[in-house]
Short mmCIF file of C-alpha atoms in Angstrom, two decimals:
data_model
loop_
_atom_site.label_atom_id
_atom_site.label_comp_id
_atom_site.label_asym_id
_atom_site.label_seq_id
_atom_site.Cartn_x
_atom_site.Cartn_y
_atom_site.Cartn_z
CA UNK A 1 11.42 -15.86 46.49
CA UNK A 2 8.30 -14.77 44.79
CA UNK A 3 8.28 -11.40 44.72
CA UNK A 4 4.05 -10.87 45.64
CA UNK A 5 4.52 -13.41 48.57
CA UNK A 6 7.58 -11.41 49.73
CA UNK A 7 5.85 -8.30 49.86
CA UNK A 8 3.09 -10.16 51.73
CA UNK A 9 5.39 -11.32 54.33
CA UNK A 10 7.93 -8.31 54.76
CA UNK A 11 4.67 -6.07 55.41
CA UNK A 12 3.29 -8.86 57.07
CA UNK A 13 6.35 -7.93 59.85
CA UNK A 14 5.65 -4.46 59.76
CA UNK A 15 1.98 -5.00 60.36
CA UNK A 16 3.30 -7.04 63.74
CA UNK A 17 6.03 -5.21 64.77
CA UNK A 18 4.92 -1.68 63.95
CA UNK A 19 3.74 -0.79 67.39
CA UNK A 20 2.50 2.69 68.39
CA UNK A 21 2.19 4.24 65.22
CA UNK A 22 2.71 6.78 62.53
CA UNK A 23 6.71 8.58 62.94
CA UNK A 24 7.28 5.32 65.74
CA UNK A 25 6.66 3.36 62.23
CA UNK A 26 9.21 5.07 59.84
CA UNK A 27 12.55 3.43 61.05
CA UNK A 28 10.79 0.08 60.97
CA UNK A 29 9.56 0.92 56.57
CA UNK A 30 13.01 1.96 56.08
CA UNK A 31 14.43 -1.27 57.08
CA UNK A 32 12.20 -3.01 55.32
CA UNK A 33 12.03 -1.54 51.88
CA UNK A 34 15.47 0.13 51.67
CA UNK A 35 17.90 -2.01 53.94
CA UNK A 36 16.55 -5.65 53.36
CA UNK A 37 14.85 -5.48 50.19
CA UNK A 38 16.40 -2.75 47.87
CA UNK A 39 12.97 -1.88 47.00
CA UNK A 40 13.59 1.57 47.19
CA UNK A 41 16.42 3.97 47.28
CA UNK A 42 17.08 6.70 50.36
CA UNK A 43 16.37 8.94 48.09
CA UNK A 44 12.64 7.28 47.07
CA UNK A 45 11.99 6.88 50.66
CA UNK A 46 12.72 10.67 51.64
CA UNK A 47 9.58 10.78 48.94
CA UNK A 48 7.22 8.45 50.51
CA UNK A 49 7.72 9.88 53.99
CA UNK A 50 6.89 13.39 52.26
CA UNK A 51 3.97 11.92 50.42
CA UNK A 52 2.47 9.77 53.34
CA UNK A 53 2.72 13.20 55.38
CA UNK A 54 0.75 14.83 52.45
CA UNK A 55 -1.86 11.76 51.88
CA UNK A 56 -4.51 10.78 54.36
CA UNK A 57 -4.86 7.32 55.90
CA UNK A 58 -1.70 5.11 58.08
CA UNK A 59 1.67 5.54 57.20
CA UNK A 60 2.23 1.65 57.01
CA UNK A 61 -0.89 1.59 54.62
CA UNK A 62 0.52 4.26 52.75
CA UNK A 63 4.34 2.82 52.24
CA UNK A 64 2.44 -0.79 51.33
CA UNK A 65 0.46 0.65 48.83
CA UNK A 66 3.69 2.98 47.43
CA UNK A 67 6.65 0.16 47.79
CA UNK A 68 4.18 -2.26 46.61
CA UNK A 69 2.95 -0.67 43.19
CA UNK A 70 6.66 0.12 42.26
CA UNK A 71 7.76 -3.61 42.86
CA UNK A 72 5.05 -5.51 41.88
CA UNK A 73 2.04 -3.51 40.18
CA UNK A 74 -1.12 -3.74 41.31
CA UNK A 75 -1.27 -7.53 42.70
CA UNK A 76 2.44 -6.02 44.33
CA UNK A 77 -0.09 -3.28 46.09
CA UNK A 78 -2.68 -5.62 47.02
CA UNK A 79 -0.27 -8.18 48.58
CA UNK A 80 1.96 -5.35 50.91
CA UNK A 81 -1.47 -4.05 51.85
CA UNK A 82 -3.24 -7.14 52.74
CA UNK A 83 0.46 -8.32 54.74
CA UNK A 84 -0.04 -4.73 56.30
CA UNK A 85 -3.48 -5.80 57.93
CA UNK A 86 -3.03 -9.33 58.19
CA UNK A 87 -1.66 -9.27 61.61
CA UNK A 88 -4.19 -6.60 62.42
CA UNK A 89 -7.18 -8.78 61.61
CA UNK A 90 -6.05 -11.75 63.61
CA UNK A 91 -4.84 -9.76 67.04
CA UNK A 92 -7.62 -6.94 67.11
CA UNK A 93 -10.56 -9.41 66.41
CA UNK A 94 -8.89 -11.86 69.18
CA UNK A 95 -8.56 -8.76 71.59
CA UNK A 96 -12.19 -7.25 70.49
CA UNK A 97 -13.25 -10.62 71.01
CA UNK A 98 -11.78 -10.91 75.01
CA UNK A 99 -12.74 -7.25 75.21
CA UNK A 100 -16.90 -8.17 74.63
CA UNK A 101 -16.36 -11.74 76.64
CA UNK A 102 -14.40 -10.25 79.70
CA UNK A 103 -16.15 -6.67 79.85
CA UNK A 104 -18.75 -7.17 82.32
CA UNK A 105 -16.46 -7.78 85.10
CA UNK A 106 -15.31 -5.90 87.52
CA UNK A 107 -11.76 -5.92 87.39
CA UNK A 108 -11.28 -5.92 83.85
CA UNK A 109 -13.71 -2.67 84.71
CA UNK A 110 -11.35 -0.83 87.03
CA UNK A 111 -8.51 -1.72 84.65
CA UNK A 112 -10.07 0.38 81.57
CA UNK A 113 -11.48 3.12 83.83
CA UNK A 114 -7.75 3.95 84.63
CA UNK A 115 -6.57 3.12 80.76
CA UNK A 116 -9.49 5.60 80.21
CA UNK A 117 -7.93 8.15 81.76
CA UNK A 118 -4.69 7.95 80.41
CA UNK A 119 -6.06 7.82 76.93
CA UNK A 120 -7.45 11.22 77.55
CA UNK A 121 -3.90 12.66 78.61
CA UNK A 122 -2.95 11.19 75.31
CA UNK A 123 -5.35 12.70 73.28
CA UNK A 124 -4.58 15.79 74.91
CA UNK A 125 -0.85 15.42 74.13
CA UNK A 126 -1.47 14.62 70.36
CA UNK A 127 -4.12 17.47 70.60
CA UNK A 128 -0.98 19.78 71.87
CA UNK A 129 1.63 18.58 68.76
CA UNK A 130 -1.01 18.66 66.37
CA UNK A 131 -1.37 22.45 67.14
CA UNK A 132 1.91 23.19 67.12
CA UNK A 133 2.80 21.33 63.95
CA UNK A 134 -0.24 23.57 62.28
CA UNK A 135 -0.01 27.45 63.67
CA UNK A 136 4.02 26.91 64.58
CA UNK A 137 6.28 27.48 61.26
CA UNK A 138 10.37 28.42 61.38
CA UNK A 139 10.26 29.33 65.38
CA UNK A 140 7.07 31.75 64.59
CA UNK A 141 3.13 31.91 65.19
CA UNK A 142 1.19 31.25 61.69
CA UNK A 143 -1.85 33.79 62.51
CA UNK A 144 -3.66 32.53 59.08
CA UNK A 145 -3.41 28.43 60.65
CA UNK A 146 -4.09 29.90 64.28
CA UNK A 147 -7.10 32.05 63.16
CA UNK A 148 -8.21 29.04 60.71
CA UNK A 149 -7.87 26.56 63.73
CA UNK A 150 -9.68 29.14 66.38
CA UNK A 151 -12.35 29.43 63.78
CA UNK A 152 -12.43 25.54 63.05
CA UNK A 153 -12.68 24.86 66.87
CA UNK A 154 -15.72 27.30 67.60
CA UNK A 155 -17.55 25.52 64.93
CA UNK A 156 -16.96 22.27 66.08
CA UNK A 157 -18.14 23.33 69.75
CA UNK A 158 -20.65 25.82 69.40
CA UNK A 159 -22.49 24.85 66.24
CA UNK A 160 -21.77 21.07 65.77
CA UNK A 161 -20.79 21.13 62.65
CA UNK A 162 -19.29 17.87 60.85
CA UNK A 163 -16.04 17.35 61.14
CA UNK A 164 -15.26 16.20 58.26
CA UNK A 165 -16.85 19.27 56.64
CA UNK A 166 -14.72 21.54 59.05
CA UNK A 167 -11.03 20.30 57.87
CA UNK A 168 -12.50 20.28 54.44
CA UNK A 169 -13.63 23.67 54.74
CA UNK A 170 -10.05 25.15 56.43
CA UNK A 171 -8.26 23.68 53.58
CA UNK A 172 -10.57 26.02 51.24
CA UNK A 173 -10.03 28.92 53.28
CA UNK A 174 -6.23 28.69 53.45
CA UNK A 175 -6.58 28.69 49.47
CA UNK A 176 -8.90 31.05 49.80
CA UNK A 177 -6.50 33.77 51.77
CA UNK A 178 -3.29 32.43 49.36
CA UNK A 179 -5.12 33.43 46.66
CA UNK A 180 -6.47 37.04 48.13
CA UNK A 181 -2.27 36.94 48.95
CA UNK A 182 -2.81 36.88 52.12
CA UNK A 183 -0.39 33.79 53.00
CA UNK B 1 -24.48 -6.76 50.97
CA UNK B 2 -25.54 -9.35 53.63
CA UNK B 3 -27.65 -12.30 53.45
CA UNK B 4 -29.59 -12.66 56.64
CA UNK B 5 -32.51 -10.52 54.48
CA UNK B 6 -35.89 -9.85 56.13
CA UNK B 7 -34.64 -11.48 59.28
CA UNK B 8 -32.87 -8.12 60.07
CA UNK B 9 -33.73 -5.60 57.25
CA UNK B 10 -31.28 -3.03 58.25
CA UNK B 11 -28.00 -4.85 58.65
CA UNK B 12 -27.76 -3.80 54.99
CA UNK B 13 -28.36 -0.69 55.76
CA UNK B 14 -26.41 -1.02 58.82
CA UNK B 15 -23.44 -1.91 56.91
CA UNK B 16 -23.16 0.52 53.94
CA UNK B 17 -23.32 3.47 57.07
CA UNK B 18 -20.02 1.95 58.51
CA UNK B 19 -18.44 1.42 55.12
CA UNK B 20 -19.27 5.18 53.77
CA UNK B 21 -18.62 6.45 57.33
CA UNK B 22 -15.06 5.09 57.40
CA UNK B 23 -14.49 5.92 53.52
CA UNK B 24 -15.03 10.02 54.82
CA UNK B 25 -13.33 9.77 57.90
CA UNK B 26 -10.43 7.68 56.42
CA UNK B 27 -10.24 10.27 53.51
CA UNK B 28 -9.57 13.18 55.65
CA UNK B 29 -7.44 11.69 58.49
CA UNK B 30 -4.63 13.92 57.91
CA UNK B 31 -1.65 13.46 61.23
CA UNK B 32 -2.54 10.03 62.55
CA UNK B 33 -4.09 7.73 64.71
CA UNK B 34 -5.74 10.26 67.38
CA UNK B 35 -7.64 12.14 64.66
CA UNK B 36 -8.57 9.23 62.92
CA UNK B 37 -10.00 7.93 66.38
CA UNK B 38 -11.36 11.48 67.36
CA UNK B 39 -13.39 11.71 63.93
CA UNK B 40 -14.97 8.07 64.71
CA UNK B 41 -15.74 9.39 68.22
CA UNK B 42 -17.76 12.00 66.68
CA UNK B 43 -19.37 9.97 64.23
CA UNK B 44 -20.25 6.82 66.41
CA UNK B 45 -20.38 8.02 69.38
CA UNK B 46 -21.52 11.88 69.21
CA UNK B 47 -23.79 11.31 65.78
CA UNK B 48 -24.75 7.98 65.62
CA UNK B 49 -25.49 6.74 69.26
CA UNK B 50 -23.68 3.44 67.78
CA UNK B 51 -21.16 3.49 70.86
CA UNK B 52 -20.62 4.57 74.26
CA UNK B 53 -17.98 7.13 75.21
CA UNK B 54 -16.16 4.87 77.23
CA UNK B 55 -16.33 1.88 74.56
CA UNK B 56 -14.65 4.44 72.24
CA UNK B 57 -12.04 4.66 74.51
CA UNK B 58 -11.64 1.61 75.35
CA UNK B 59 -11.10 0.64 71.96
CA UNK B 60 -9.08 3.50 71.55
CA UNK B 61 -6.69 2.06 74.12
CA UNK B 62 -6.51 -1.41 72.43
CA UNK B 63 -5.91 0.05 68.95
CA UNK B 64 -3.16 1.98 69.98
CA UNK B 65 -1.22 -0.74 72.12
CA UNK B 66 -1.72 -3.24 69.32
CA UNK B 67 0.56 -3.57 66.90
CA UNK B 68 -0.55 -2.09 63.05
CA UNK B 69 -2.35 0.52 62.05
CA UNK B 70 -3.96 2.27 64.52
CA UNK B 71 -6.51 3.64 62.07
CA UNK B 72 -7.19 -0.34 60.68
CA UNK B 73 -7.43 -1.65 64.84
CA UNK B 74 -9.69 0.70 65.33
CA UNK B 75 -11.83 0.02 62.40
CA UNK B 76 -11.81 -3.46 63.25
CA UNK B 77 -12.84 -3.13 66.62
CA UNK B 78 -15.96 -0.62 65.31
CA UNK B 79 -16.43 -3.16 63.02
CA UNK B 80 -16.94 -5.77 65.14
CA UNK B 81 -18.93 -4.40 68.01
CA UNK B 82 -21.75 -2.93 65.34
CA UNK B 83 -22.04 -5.81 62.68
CA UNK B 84 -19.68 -8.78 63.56
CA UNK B 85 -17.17 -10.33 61.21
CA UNK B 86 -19.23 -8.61 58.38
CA UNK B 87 -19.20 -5.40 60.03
CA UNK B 88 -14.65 -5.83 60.37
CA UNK B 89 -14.96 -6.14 57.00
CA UNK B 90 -16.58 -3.28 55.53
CA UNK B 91 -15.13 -0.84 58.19
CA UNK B 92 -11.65 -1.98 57.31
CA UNK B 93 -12.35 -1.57 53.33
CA UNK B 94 -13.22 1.65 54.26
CA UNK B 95 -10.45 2.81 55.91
CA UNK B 96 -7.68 1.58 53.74
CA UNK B 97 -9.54 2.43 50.37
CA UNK B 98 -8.80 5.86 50.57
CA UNK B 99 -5.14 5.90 50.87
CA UNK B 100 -4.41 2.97 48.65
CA UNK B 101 -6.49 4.83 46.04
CA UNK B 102 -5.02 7.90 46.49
CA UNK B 103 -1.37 6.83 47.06
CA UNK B 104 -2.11 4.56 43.57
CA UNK B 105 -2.66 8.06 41.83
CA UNK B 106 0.10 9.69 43.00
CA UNK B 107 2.95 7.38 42.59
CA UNK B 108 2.23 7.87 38.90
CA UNK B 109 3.49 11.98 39.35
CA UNK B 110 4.44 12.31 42.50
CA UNK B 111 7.08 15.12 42.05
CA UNK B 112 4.34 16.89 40.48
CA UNK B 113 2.30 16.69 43.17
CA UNK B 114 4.29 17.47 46.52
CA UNK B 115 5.59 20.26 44.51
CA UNK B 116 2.71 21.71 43.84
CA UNK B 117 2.24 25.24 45.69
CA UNK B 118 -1.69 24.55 46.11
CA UNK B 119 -1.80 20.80 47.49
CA UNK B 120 0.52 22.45 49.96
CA UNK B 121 -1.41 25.16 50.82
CA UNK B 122 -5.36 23.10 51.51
CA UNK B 123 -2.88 20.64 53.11
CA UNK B 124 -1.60 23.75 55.47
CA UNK B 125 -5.22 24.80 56.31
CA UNK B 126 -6.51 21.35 56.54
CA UNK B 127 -4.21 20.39 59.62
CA UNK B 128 -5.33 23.65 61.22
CA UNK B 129 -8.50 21.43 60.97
CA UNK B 130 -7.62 18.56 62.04
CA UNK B 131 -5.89 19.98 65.01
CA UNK B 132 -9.34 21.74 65.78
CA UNK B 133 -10.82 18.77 65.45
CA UNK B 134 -8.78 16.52 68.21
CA UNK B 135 -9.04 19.46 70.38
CA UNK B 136 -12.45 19.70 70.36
CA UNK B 137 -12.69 15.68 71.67
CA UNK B 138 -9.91 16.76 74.10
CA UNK B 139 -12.11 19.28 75.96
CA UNK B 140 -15.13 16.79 75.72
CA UNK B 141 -13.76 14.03 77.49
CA UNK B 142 -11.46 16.06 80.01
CA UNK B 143 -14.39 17.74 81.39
CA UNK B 144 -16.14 14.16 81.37
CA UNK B 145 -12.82 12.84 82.82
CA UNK B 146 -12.35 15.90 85.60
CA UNK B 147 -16.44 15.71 86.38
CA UNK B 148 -16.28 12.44 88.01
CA UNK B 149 -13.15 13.29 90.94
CA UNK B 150 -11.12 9.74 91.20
CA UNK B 151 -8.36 11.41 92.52
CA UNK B 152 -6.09 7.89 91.26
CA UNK B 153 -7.27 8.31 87.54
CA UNK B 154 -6.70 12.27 87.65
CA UNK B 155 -3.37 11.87 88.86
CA UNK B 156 -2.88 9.02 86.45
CA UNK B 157 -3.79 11.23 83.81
CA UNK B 158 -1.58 14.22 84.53
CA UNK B 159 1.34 12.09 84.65
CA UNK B 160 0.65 10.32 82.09
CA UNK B 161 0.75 14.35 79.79
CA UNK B 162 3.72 14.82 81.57
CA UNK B 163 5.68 11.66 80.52
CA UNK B 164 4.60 11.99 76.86
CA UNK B 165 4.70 15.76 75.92
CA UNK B 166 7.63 15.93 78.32
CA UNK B 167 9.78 12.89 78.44
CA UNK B 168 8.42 11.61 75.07
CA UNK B 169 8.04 8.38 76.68
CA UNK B 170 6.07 6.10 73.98
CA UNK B 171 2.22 6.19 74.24
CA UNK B 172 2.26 2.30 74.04
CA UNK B 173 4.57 1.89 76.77
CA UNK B 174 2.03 4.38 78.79
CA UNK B 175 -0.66 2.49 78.11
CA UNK B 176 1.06 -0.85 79.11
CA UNK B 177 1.77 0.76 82.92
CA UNK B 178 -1.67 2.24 82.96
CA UNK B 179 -3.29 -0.94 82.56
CA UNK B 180 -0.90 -2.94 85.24
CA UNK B 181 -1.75 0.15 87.70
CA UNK B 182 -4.84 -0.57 86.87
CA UNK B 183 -4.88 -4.34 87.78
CA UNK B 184 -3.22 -3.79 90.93
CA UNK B 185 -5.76 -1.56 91.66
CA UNK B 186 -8.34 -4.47 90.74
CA UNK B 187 -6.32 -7.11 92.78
CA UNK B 188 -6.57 -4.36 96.02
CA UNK B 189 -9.98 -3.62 95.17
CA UNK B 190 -11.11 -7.08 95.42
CA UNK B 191 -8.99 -7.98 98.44
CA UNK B 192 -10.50 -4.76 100.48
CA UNK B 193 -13.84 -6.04 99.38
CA UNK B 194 -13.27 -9.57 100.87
#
């Protein structure tokens, strides 16, 4: 098969199958670009997992973009991207579509007051690993990513700041205390 | 960027906001889908006035039971609600502009680069951020959440923590029960009210 609609269609699966998410999503890549395709080798994909860790943005987005360049250049990247979203585009615009229609009523009401909830218990949860995956190295406290994040946090409540600014700026001072040789 | 013109003068302006807003929050979403959708709550929601609270969730809810991206659901739904098909458009650009072009670069070295001692170490500091970051939303919509006393949802919630930082039950099945509690509770609701 053609290689660019192939890497349309294999990320095309990923982009409908890959439910829930970021490390739910890594089995799924493997299969696709190691197992079925031979696109990469286990020891290439031990790379892109490190990389899409390292790299902002979705993991899928980030494997497409990856698998895709090495296979097929940049029409390769283009095509596993777009098969990435493809599914995406069609179900999300269907579901924000029932989701305006059906919003006013009162059922569909007390059914996202209660998903409401439980998204907050989520957030919480993913608030909870995200610490611990920051300030928690090798069974030990980090006291340079606890006091960073502490710092970071009273910022975001107290004075507003941007967000965006605020993980910029913690990035700049963990350089800043590597370099003083502090971590 | 759109045609409609004098009819509505700002959809223009409209637009390039969601497209540069996603491009920033996109390019530092560093740990996945729940700080990508905690930086749009702060921008649309907190900043803007584009969205309610509870929209935010609610969309935060769909884009994490849907299959894909979470970050590319959620800019669709955004997307939608503020601008239309145009608006799913530029948010979704966006949000997958930043790691495309970034991944791009770094396939071409990319030893060089997850070697390298300082990428590691504004990496290290900037998921102290991020982590800030989601906790900060956390507290906001807990208090919001504990402030108005439905003793179903609060117990919802709780063991809803408990199954995934616990258990590690998946947060898609979670959502799936959540929303048939919540249609039984609809189906009650409306027979009590008969």
């Amino acid at each position: 098969m053609n290689t660019l609609l192939s890497l349309f269609l294999n990320f095309m699966q990923f982009g409908l199958f890959g439910v829930g998410g970021g490390y739910a999503a890594i089995p799924l890549i493997r299969t696709i670009a190691v197992q079925q395709n031979g696109w990469l080798t286990e020891a290439v994909f031990t790379d892109l997992v490190a990389i899409a860790e390292m790299t902002p943005g979705p993991i899928g987005i980030n494997a497409a973009t990856f698998v895709g360049l090495r296979v097929g250049g940049l029409a390769g990247a283009a095509c596993a991207t777009l098969g990435c979203i493809a599914p995406s585009l069609v179900l999300v615009t269907l579901l924000s579509w029932l989701y305006a229609r059906s919003r006013g009523s009162q059922a569909v009401q007390t059914v996202l007051r209660t998903l409401r909830a439980v998204i907050v218990a989520l957030i919480a949860s993913a608030a909870i690993a995200l610490v611990r995956s920051a300030a928690w190295a090798g069974g030990r406290v980090d006291w340079a990513a606890a006091l960073i994040f502490l710092a970071a946090l009273a910022l975001l409540r107290w004075k507003k700041l941007n967000p965006i600014l605020v993980i910029a700026g913690c990035g700049l001072a963990r350089a800043l205390m590597h370099a003083a040789g502090v971590v | 960027m759109s045609g409609t013109g004098e009819a509505r003068p700002k959809r223009g302006k409209l637009l390039w906001t969601l497209f540069h807003s996603m491009l920033a929050i996109s390019a530092f979403t560093f740990g996945g889908g729940f700080v990508i959708v905690s930086l749009m709550k702060k921008r649309f929601v907190d900043e803007l006035k584009w969205l309610e609270e509870d929209e935010m969730l609610d969309m935060t809810a769909i884009a994490q039971a849907s299959p894909g991206a979470i970050a590319v659901n959620a800019s669709i739904l955004v997307g939608r609600r503020v601008a239309g098909a145009a608006g799913i458009a530029v948010a979704v650009l966006g949000t997958i502009l930043p790691p495309v072009a970034i991944l791009g670069v770094i396939s071409l070295a990319y030893e060089a680069f997850s070697a390298n001692e300082w990428v590691q170490v504004l990496l290290k500091g900037m998921q102290a951020g991020a982590a800030a970051v989601v906790t900060d939303v956390t507290v906001s919509l807990g208090r919001r959440t504990a402030k108005a006393r439905d003793p179903l949802n609060l117990t919802l919630m709780a063991l809803a923590f408990v199954a995934v930082q616990f258990f590690r039950v998946s947060v898609v099945a979670v959502i799936l029960v959540a929303a048939l509690i919540g249609l039984l509770r609809a189906l009650v609701e409306r027979r009590a009210a008969r």
